[in-house]
Short mmCIF file of C-alpha atoms in Angstrom, two decimals:
data_model
loop_
_atom_site.label_atom_id
_atom_site.label_comp_id
_atom_site.label_asym_id
_atom_site.label_seq_id
_atom_site.Cartn_x
_atom_site.Cartn_y
_atom_site.Cartn_z
CA MET A 1 -4.87 20.75 -0.14
CA THR A 2 -4.47 22.89 2.14
CA THR A 3 -6.09 23.70 5.88
CA ALA A 4 -8.12 25.96 3.90
CA ASP A 5 -9.48 23.32 1.74
CA ILE A 6 -10.47 20.82 4.55
CA ASN A 7 -14.15 21.24 4.01
CA LYS A 8 -13.84 19.61 0.50
CA CYS A 9 -14.09 16.10 -0.55
CA PRO A 10 -10.11 15.27 -1.22
CA ASN A 11 -12.26 13.64 -4.55
CA HIS A 12 -11.87 16.23 -7.47
CA VAL A 13 -15.34 15.03 -9.45
CA CYS A 14 -16.88 14.77 -5.61
CA ASP A 15 -18.48 17.67 -3.94
CA GLY A 16 -19.57 15.93 -1.43
CA GLU A 17 -19.36 16.82 2.33
CA ILE A 18 -16.64 15.67 4.48
CA LYS A 19 -16.63 14.52 8.84
CA ILE A 20 -15.23 13.51 10.93
CA LYS A 21 -15.25 9.85 11.53
CA TYR A 22 -12.44 9.01 13.24
CA PHE A 23 -10.59 11.58 16.14
CA PHE A 24 -7.09 11.48 17.38
CA GLY A 25 -6.52 14.60 18.31
CA ASP A 26 -4.35 17.23 15.96
CA LEU A 27 -1.00 14.50 15.06
CA ASN A 28 1.89 16.62 14.33
CA TYR A 29 3.29 14.91 10.82
CA LYS A 30 6.60 16.34 11.11
CA THR A 31 7.73 13.42 13.52
CA ILE A 32 6.24 10.88 10.62
CA ASN A 33 8.03 8.15 10.28
CA PHE A 34 7.47 6.92 7.24
CA ASN A 35 9.29 3.18 6.52
CA CYS A 36 6.66 0.44 6.07
CA THR A 37 7.32 -1.35 8.86
CA THR A 38 7.82 1.63 12.21
CA ASP A 39 6.94 0.83 14.86
CA THR A 40 4.71 3.80 15.72
CA HIS A 41 0.90 3.65 16.17
CA THR A 42 -0.22 7.03 16.60
CA LYS A 43 -3.22 7.55 14.97
CA PRO A 44 -4.12 10.22 12.33
CA SER A 45 -8.25 11.40 12.60
CA ILE A 46 -9.92 10.07 10.08
CA TYR A 47 -12.19 11.82 7.40
CA GLU A 48 -15.88 9.97 5.45
CA CYS A 49 -16.70 12.39 2.48
CA SER A 50 -21.09 11.82 2.69
CA LYS A 51 -21.16 11.50 -1.41
CA CYS A 52 -18.52 9.19 -2.83
CA LYS A 53 -18.20 7.17 0.49
CA ILE A 54 -14.29 7.63 0.63
CA ILE A 55 -12.32 7.92 3.90
CA PHE A 56 -9.19 9.94 4.45
CA SER A 57 -6.36 10.86 7.03
CA GLU A 58 -6.30 14.72 8.05
CA LEU A 59 -3.24 14.63 6.57
CA ILE A 60 -4.44 15.22 3.27
CA PHE A 61 -4.74 18.27 4.90
CA LYS A 62 -1.45 18.72 5.67
CA MET A 63 0.87 17.47 3.68
CA ASP A 64 1.50 18.69 -0.15
CA GLU A 65 2.49 15.86 -2.62
CA ASN A 66 6.04 17.12 -3.05
CA GLU A 67 6.32 16.48 1.36
CA ILE A 68 4.73 13.02 0.85
CA GLU A 69 8.04 12.63 -1.81
CA LYS A 70 10.94 14.30 -0.02
CA ASN A 71 9.85 11.50 3.14
CA TYR A 72 9.46 9.00 1.02
CA GLN A 73 13.04 9.79 -1.21
CA ASP A 74 14.74 8.94 2.67
CA VAL A 75 13.60 5.94 3.50
CA SER A 76 15.50 3.62 4.27
CA ASP A 77 14.31 0.80 6.20
CA ASP A 78 16.64 -1.81 7.83
CA LYS A 79 13.64 -3.92 9.22
CA TYR A 80 12.07 -4.77 5.91
CA ILE A 81 15.39 -5.76 4.71
CA SER A 82 15.49 -8.48 8.00
CA GLN A 83 13.18 -9.26 6.79
CA ILE A 84 13.41 -10.08 3.01
CA LYS A 85 12.84 -14.20 3.61
CA PHE A 86 9.27 -14.14 4.47
CA LYS A 87 8.60 -11.03 2.12
CA LYS A 88 9.72 -13.43 -0.37
CA TYR A 89 7.55 -16.49 0.88
CA TYR A 90 4.70 -14.02 0.62
CA PHE A 91 4.89 -12.80 -3.15
CA GLU A 92 5.83 -15.68 -4.31
CA LYS A 93 2.47 -16.75 -2.88
CA LEU A 94 0.95 -13.24 -4.31
CA CYS A 95 2.49 -14.53 -7.77
CA ASN A 96 1.00 -17.94 -7.78
CA LYS A 97 -2.74 -16.59 -6.86
CA ILE A 98 -2.37 -13.82 -9.73
CA SER A 99 -0.61 -16.25 -11.42
CA GLY A 100 -3.63 -16.41 -14.60
CA PHE A 101 -3.72 -12.57 -14.80
CA ILE A 102 -0.47 -12.27 -15.81
CA SER A 103 2.08 -14.13 -18.77
CA LYS A 104 5.26 -14.59 -20.28
CA ASP A 105 4.82 -11.48 -22.72
CA MET A 106 3.85 -8.72 -21.16
CA ASN A 107 5.64 -5.31 -20.22
CA ALA A 108 5.26 -5.38 -16.16
CA LEU A 109 6.03 -2.05 -14.21
CA GLU A 110 5.72 -1.30 -10.73
CA ILE A 111 5.11 1.26 -9.25
CA GLY A 112 6.63 1.28 -5.31
CA SER A 113 9.01 -1.62 -5.75
CA TYR A 114 10.38 -1.04 -2.73
CA TYR A 115 13.28 -2.86 -1.81
CA GLY A 116 12.54 -5.18 -4.93
CA VAL A 117 10.81 -8.38 -3.38
CA LEU A 118 8.05 -8.39 -5.89
CA GLY A 119 10.49 -7.65 -8.18
CA SER A 120 12.58 -10.26 -7.88
CA VAL A 121 9.84 -13.08 -8.36
CA LEU A 122 8.34 -11.03 -10.98
CA LYS A 123 11.00 -10.34 -13.33
CA ASP A 124 10.69 -14.19 -14.61
CA LYS A 125 7.02 -14.61 -15.36
CA VAL A 126 6.89 -11.18 -17.44
CA LYS A 127 9.18 -10.33 -21.19
CA ASN A 128 10.41 -7.23 -18.76
CA TYR A 129 10.04 -6.31 -15.54
CA SER A 130 10.97 -2.62 -14.47
CA GLY A 131 9.81 -0.81 -10.98
CA LEU A 132 9.51 2.52 -10.23
CA GLU A 133 11.20 3.27 -6.34
CA LEU A 134 11.23 6.88 -4.45
CA SER A 135 13.52 5.40 -1.88
CA THR A 136 16.82 5.86 -2.86
CA HIS A 137 18.06 3.58 -0.89
CA GLY A 138 15.57 1.39 -1.70
CA SER A 139 15.81 1.51 -5.50
CA ASN A 140 19.90 1.15 -5.43
CA TYR A 141 19.59 -2.02 -2.76
CA ALA A 142 17.15 -3.65 -5.64
CA LYS A 143 19.49 -2.66 -8.58
CA LYS A 144 22.08 -4.33 -6.58
CA LYS A 145 20.66 -7.29 -5.03
CA PHE A 146 18.03 -8.40 -7.46
CA ASN A 147 19.73 -7.22 -10.47
CA LEU A 148 16.39 -5.12 -11.24
CA ASN A 149 15.30 -2.29 -13.40
CA ILE A 150 14.73 0.13 -11.05
CA TYR A 151 13.06 4.19 -11.77
CA ASN A 152 14.03 6.59 -8.70
CA GLU A 153 11.21 8.53 -9.86
CA THR A 154 7.74 9.90 -9.67
CA ILE A 155 4.79 8.43 -12.32
CA GLU A 156 4.72 12.13 -13.38
CA ASN A 157 8.04 12.15 -14.94
CA HIS A 158 7.75 8.37 -15.51
CA LEU A 159 4.94 9.08 -18.09
CA LYS A 160 7.07 11.72 -20.07
CA LYS A 161 9.18 8.57 -21.07
CA ASN A 162 6.21 7.36 -22.96
CA ILE A 163 6.83 3.53 -22.28
CA LYS A 164 3.12 2.06 -22.11
CA TYR A 165 2.83 -1.07 -20.03
CA ASP A 166 0.73 -4.45 -19.82
CA LEU A 167 0.73 -5.20 -16.62
CA ILE A 168 1.55 -3.05 -13.53
CA ILE A 169 0.76 -3.61 -10.00
CA MET A 170 0.78 -1.82 -6.92
CA ALA A 171 1.45 -4.15 -3.47
CA ASP A 172 0.04 -2.42 -0.63
CA VAL A 173 0.88 0.98 -2.30
CA MET A 174 -2.40 3.21 -2.70
CA GLU A 175 -3.25 3.95 0.13
CA HIS A 176 0.37 5.60 1.08
CA PHE A 177 -0.73 8.55 -1.34
CA ASN A 178 -2.48 11.75 -0.60
CA ASP A 179 -4.26 11.60 -4.46
CA PRO A 180 -4.80 8.48 -5.42
CA PHE A 181 -7.73 9.23 -7.86
CA LYS A 182 -5.12 11.89 -10.13
CA VAL A 183 -2.96 7.91 -9.43
CA LEU A 184 -5.26 6.02 -11.26
CA SER A 185 -5.25 8.66 -14.16
CA GLN A 186 -1.47 8.73 -14.64
CA ILE A 187 -1.77 4.49 -14.78
CA ASN A 188 -4.60 4.45 -17.25
CA LYS A 189 -1.81 6.78 -20.07
CA LEU A 190 0.38 4.65 -18.39
CA LEU A 191 -1.46 0.69 -19.64
CA ASN A 192 -1.46 0.00 -23.12
CA LYS A 193 -4.74 -1.65 -25.09
CA ASN A 194 -6.56 -3.74 -22.64
CA GLY A 195 -3.84 -3.37 -19.92
CA LYS A 196 -4.29 -4.90 -16.60
CA LEU A 197 -3.47 -3.59 -12.92
CA ILE A 198 -3.20 -5.43 -9.81
CA LEU A 199 -2.84 -4.42 -7.02
CA THR A 200 -3.10 -5.01 -3.08
CA THR A 201 -4.61 -3.27 -0.32
CA PHE A 202 -7.08 -3.19 2.87
CA ASN A 203 -10.62 -3.44 2.81
CA ILE A 204 -11.99 -0.42 5.33
CA ASP A 205 -15.40 -1.79 4.93
CA SER A 206 -14.02 -5.23 5.78
CA LEU A 207 -16.00 -7.13 9.19
CA TYR A 208 -12.79 -6.91 11.02
CA ALA A 209 -12.21 -3.50 10.27
CA ARG A 210 -15.57 -2.28 10.57
CA PHE A 211 -15.26 -4.05 14.08
CA THR A 212 -12.22 -2.95 15.42
CA GLY A 213 -13.31 0.55 14.23
CA LYS A 214 -11.01 2.88 15.36
CA ASN A 215 -8.44 0.68 16.45
CA TYR A 216 -8.73 -0.70 12.84
CA HIS A 217 -3.98 -1.86 13.10
CA TRP A 218 -4.36 -0.48 9.77
CA ILE A 219 -5.17 3.30 10.34
CA LEU A 220 -0.88 4.51 10.41
CA PRO A 221 0.04 8.22 9.93
CA PHE A 222 1.68 7.32 6.54
CA HIS A 223 -1.65 5.44 4.78
CA MET A 224 -4.00 8.72 3.57
CA VAL A 225 -6.62 7.23 2.11
CA TYR A 226 -8.61 3.99 3.18
CA PHE A 227 -10.64 2.53 0.41
CA SER A 228 -13.25 0.01 -0.18
CA ASN A 229 -14.51 -2.46 -2.61
CA LYS A 230 -17.25 -0.77 -4.09
CA THR A 231 -15.03 2.82 -3.74
CA LEU A 232 -12.15 1.12 -5.38
CA GLU A 233 -14.83 0.07 -8.28
CA THR A 234 -15.88 3.65 -8.42
CA PHE A 235 -12.89 5.12 -8.33
CA GLY A 236 -10.83 2.82 -11.33
CA LYS A 237 -14.70 2.77 -13.82
CA ASN A 238 -13.74 7.16 -13.46
CA ASN A 239 -10.57 6.19 -14.58
CA ASN A 240 -11.45 3.77 -17.39
CA LEU A 241 -10.53 0.52 -15.63
CA GLU A 242 -12.94 -1.60 -14.38
CA LEU A 243 -12.83 -4.03 -11.60
CA VAL A 244 -13.03 -7.18 -12.83
CA LYS A 245 -12.04 -9.75 -9.53
CA ILE A 246 -11.49 -9.27 -5.63
CA LEU A 247 -8.85 -12.48 -4.07
CA ASN A 248 -8.36 -12.75 -0.55
CA ASP A 249 -4.83 -11.70 0.10
CA PRO A 250 -3.22 -13.58 3.62
CA ARG A 251 -0.08 -12.33 4.44
CA TYR A 252 2.93 -14.02 5.88
CA THR A 253 5.65 -12.60 8.45
CA SER A 254 8.34 -14.22 11.14
CA PHE A 255 6.60 -14.91 14.54
CA GLY A 256 8.98 -12.60 15.79
CA TYR A 257 8.03 -9.70 14.01
CA LEU A 258 5.02 -10.05 14.41
CA ILE A 259 5.13 -10.35 18.77
CA GLU A 260 6.79 -7.10 18.17
CA LYS A 261 3.72 -5.39 16.04
CA LEU A 262 1.27 -6.94 18.52
CA SER A 263 3.01 -5.01 20.95
CA PHE A 264 2.43 -1.61 19.49
CA ILE A 265 -0.50 -2.46 18.41
CA PHE A 266 -1.76 -3.73 22.10
CA PRO A 267 0.49 -2.27 24.88
CA LYS A 268 -0.80 -3.50 27.86
CA LEU A 269 -0.59 -7.28 26.85
CA SER A 270 3.08 -6.54 26.03
CA PHE A 271 3.57 -8.33 28.67
CA ILE A 272 2.17 -12.16 26.70
CA PHE A 273 5.06 -10.93 23.77
CA LYS A 274 7.68 -9.83 25.69
CA PHE A 275 7.67 -13.73 26.92
CA PHE A 276 6.94 -15.31 24.01
CA SER A 277 9.70 -13.31 22.19
CA LYS A 278 12.52 -15.25 23.91
CA ILE A 279 11.88 -18.68 22.59
CA LYS A 280 14.81 -18.22 20.29
CA PHE A 281 13.14 -21.01 17.88
CA LEU A 282 9.96 -19.45 17.53
CA LYS A 283 11.37 -15.52 16.66
CA ASP A 284 11.68 -17.49 12.24
CA VAL A 285 9.25 -20.01 12.17
CA ASN A 286 6.26 -18.62 9.35
CA VAL A 287 3.04 -17.03 10.43
CA LYS A 288 -0.34 -17.28 8.29
CA VAL A 289 -1.96 -14.40 9.13
CA ASP A 290 -5.63 -14.22 7.49
CA LEU A 291 -8.08 -11.61 9.24
CA LYS A 292 -9.71 -11.13 5.26
CA ASP A 293 -9.19 -7.12 5.71
CA LEU A 294 -6.41 -7.25 2.70
CA LYS A 295 -7.48 -7.59 -0.64
CA ILE A 296 -5.94 -8.66 -4.57
CA TYR A 297 -7.75 -6.43 -7.10
CA TYR A 298 -8.05 -6.90 -10.90
CA PHE A 299 -8.71 -4.09 -12.89
CA LYS A 300 -8.11 -3.80 -16.95
CA LYS A 301 -8.08 -1.33 -18.99
CA MET A 302 -11.81 -0.60 -20.77
CA SER A 303 -11.66 1.19 -23.07
CA ASP A 304 -7.75 2.52 -25.59
CA GLN A 305 -7.81 6.47 -23.95
#
């Protein structure tokens, strides 16, 4: 989508009018850091479609798919690597929570496998695990560190291999696509009959997100689309995927990393966070964060299309 399409809803089947939801000024997208652990809290302006209610970033109008893919191919996220111990603890909790939806006879694909932490936990819980990751650094790390089968390619190119999966999992990935509607269609093609999709993302209609409004901390430059429970249900159904269950998704992180993130989100309170950051024994304490805005969405393929 180009600037010329600024009045069009990015949902291809919708002809609704769009309106500005939160205005932050013109964002220079060429300066964006696409690392998942980026320290930037510059915010893009946010739009909403009056008809389908999808909420999305101004960057959908400015960046095409090839530009976004190139940015993710170049990602090298050392800070994420430093937090792998805590990421693994969270993914173990996640896999326990979704254990009723997965089984040892499944052929599983993780889209956006990043540094392979979820894959390292999931691989022993399914028959076969594969990951799909654009970051060359991330995919090489996952192969070497966790001995995972990772494809360093796009979903579109992976479709050409004609491999079908019983389970597709996406952890905090869907919001990064500038065309998630096409992605859902591609997922439908990748899934076997009765296949399952499990994804995690934030609910933009959650109480916390509505309370914080334009200050919601998940409004970030590299987040293109902001889903609610209702929009995910609708867009899933439009792509032959039935939303069956929604679960809460608390996160676990080190106290040191949490303090660092809070200092960027609340710069006026940074002096308090800097004080706590100097207490060394606290840095590696595992902290649970649960604002009830992060969710796990479980979908089932509706028919063999």
